[in-house]
Coordinates of C-alpha atoms in Angstrom, one line a residue:
M969 CA 0.1 0.1 -0.4
K970 CA 1.0 3.4 -1.3
K971 CA 1.6 5.6 2.0
F972 CA 1.7 9.5 1.9
L973 CA 2.8 12.3 4.5
I974 CA 0.1 15.2 4.1
V975 CA 1.3 18.4 6.5
G976 CA -0.8 21.5 7.3
L977 CA 1.7 24.0 8.7
G978 CA 0.0 25.8 11.9
N979 CA 0.1 27.0 15.2
I980 CA -1.4 25.3 18.0
G981 CA -3.5 26.7 20.5
P982 CA -6.9 28.3 20.1
K983 CA -5.7 31.8 19.6
Y984 CA -4.5 30.8 16.5
H985 CA -7.1 28.5 15.4
H986 CA -9.1 31.0 13.2
T987 CA -5.9 32.7 11.9
R988 CA -4.3 32.9 8.0
H989 CA -1.6 31.5 9.1
N990 CA -3.5 28.4 10.0
I991 CA -5.0 27.7 6.5
G992 CA -2.8 24.5 6.5
F993 CA -3.9 23.0 9.3
K994 CA -7.7 24.2 8.4
I995 CA -7.5 22.4 5.2
I996 CA -6.4 18.9 6.9
D997 CA -9.4 19.9 9.2
A998 CA -11.7 20.2 6.6
F999 CA -10.6 17.0 5.3
A1000 CA -11.1 14.8 8.5
K1001 CA -14.5 16.6 9.0
Q1002 CA -15.5 15.4 5.1
E1003 CA -14.6 11.6 5.5
A1004 CA -15.4 11.9 9.6
L1005 CA -11.8 11.0 10.5
T1006 CA -10.7 11.4 14.1
F1007 CA -7.4 12.8 15.2
T1008 CA -5.0 11.4 17.8
T1009 CA -2.5 13.4 19.5
Q1010 CA 1.2 11.8 19.3
R1011 CA 4.8 12.1 19.2
L1012 CA 5.4 16.0 17.7
G1013 CA 1.8 16.4 16.7
D1014 CA -1.8 15.4 15.6
L1015 CA -2.3 12.5 13.3
T1016 CA -5.1 11.0 11.7
T1017 CA -5.4 8.2 8.7
Y1018 CA -7.1 8.1 5.6
K1019 CA -7.4 5.0 3.2
L1020 CA -8.7 5.6 -0.8
K1021 CA -7.8 2.9 -3.5
G1022 CA -5.0 1.2 -1.7
R1023 CA -3.5 4.4 -0.8
T1024 CA -2.6 5.6 2.7
F1025 CA -2.9 9.3 3.4
I1026 CA -1.2 10.4 7.0
L1027 CA -2.7 13.9 7.8
L1028 CA -0.3 15.1 9.8
K1029 CA -0.8 18.9 12.1
P1030 CA 2.3 19.5 14.0
S1031 CA 2.5 20.4 17.6
T1032 CA 5.9 21.9 17.1
F1033 CA 4.4 25.3 16.1
M1034 CA 5.3 27.0 12.7
N1035 CA 8.9 27.9 13.0
L1036 CA 9.7 23.9 13.7
S1037 CA 7.7 22.1 11.5
G1038 CA 10.7 20.6 10.4
K1039 CA 11.5 18.2 13.0
A1040 CA 7.6 16.7 12.9
I1041 CA 8.0 15.8 9.4
H1042 CA 11.3 14.6 9.2
Y1043 CA 9.9 12.5 12.1
W1044 CA 6.7 11.1 10.6
L1045 CA 8.5 10.6 7.1
E1046 CA 11.1 8.0 8.8
K1047 CA 8.3 6.8 10.6
E1048 CA 6.5 5.5 8.8
K1049 CA 9.4 4.8 5.8
I1050 CA 7.7 7.5 3.6
P1051 CA 9.4 8.8 0.6
L1052 CA 10.4 12.0 0.0
E1053 CA 8.4 12.5 -3.2
N1054 CA 4.8 11.6 -1.3
L1055 CA 5.4 14.0 0.8
L1056 CA 3.0 17.6 0.5
V1057 CA 3.4 20.2 2.8
I1058 CA 0.4 22.4 3.1
T1059 CA 1.0 26.1 3.6
D1060 CA -0.3 30.0 3.5
D1061 CA 1.1 32.5 0.9
L1062 CA 1.3 36.1 1.0
N1063 CA 2.4 36.6 -2.5
L1064 CA -0.6 35.0 -4.0
P1065 CA -3.9 36.7 -4.4
F1066 CA -6.8 34.9 -1.2
G1067 CA -7.9 31.2 -2.3
S1068 CA -5.7 31.3 -5.3
I1069 CA -3.4 28.0 -5.4
R1070 CA -0.1 27.1 -6.4
I1071 CA 1.6 23.7 -6.2
K1072 CA 5.1 22.9 -7.1
T1073 CA 7.9 20.3 -6.9
K1074 CA 10.6 22.4 -5.1
G1075 CA 11.3 25.7 -4.7
S1076 CA 12.5 28.7 -1.8
D1077 CA 10.7 29.1 0.9
G1078 CA 9.4 32.4 0.2
G1079 CA 10.4 34.1 3.4
H1080 CA 7.9 31.3 5.1
N1081 CA 9.4 30.3 8.6
G1082 CA 7.6 26.9 8.1
L1083 CA 9.2 26.2 4.7
K1084 CA 12.3 27.5 6.3
D1085 CA 12.8 25.0 9.2
T1086 CA 11.5 22.0 6.8
Q1087 CA 14.0 23.1 4.1
H1088 CA 16.9 22.9 6.9
T1089 CA 15.7 20.0 8.4
L1090 CA 14.9 17.6 5.1
N1091 CA 18.1 19.5 3.9
T1092 CA 15.8 20.1 0.1
T1093 CA 14.3 22.7 -1.5
G1094 CA 12.8 19.3 -3.4
Y1095 CA 9.3 18.6 -1.3
N1096 CA 5.8 19.1 -2.6
R1097 CA 4.3 22.4 -1.8
F1098 CA 0.8 23.2 -1.6
R1099 CA 0.6 26.9 -1.2
F1100 CA -2.6 28.4 -0.2
G1101 CA -3.0 32.6 -1.2
I1102 CA -4.1 34.8 1.7
S1103 CA -2.9 38.0 -0.2
D1104 CA -1.0 40.8 1.0
A1105 CA -4.0 43.2 1.9
F1106 CA -2.0 44.4 4.8
S1107 CA -0.6 48.1 5.3
K1108 CA 3.3 48.9 5.5
G1109 CA 4.9 47.2 8.8
R1110 CA 1.5 45.4 9.9
Q1111 CA 2.4 41.9 8.0
I1112 CA 2.6 39.9 11.4
D1113 CA -0.9 41.5 12.8
Y1114 CA -2.5 40.5 9.0
V1115 CA -0.9 36.7 9.3
L1116 CA -2.1 36.6 12.9
G1117 CA -5.3 38.1 12.2
E1118 CA -8.8 36.0 11.7
W1119 CA -10.3 36.2 8.1
T1120 CA -12.6 38.6 7.3
D1121 CA -16.7 37.6 6.8
E1122 CA -16.2 37.8 2.8
E1123 CA -13.0 35.2 3.1
N1124 CA -15.3 32.9 5.5
T1125 CA -18.0 32.9 2.7
K1126 CA -15.6 32.4 0.2
L1127 CA -13.4 29.7 2.2
E1128 CA -16.2 27.2 2.1
E1129 CA -15.4 26.5 -1.9
R1130 CA -11.4 26.9 -1.3
L1131 CA -11.5 24.3 1.2
E1132 CA -13.6 21.8 -1.1
K1133 CA -10.7 22.6 -3.4
S1134 CA -8.2 21.5 -1.4
I1135 CA -9.6 18.3 -0.3
E1136 CA -9.5 17.4 -4.3
I1137 CA -5.9 18.6 -4.5
I1138 CA -5.0 16.3 -1.6
K1139 CA -7.1 12.9 -3.2
S1140 CA -5.7 13.8 -6.2
F1141 CA -2.1 13.9 -4.8
G1142 CA -2.4 10.4 -3.9
L1143 CA -4.5 8.9 -6.8
A1144 CA -3.1 11.3 -10.1
G1145 CA 0.4 12.4 -8.7
I1146 CA 1.9 15.7 -8.2
N1147 CA 2.8 16.3 -12.6
N1148 CA -1.2 15.7 -13.2
T1149 CA -2.5 17.7 -9.5
M1150 CA -0.6 20.8 -10.7
N1151 CA -1.9 20.5 -14.3
A1152 CA -5.2 20.2 -12.7
F1153 CA -5.5 22.7 -9.9
N1154 CA -2.6 25.4 -10.4
K1155 CA -3.8 28.8 -10.9
K1156 CA -7.6 27.4 -10.5

């Protein structure tokens, strides 16, 4: 059975739950809710497993805080013996308009501390990432407040459809592969 590690980046704790920076957790939670999955707290994160057409998706929400995400990712890749090409890291992206999706097989951290730590820990920039646009609608010097701020009412209204699309992307990644997923979903 083929295994995939799907990691939603975020920060633990109720004060971060509804923030833009936690879109990785939000997507993983939406997937779990749709499939009636239950998380268990394990080493370095909350996990649940989903099986579909001979594939096992291990969904992880690291408990290491965003800036130390690489530690949890590395641990679960090793523990579950999952090859690097079967890793998908989901994160927010300030450089993309709200709800935009970019799936890539490698790249820079783009100034994102969770990706920076992941690259440092895995010692590579060659891993799959799913960037969810949160836009850059903040004034100079207000980036941290914006990223750690909660979604607006308008964003919340549009999020439902974007979360559905995100669940489709995760399933496509495991069933159709990264290249087909990029072709089908990038810029959608």
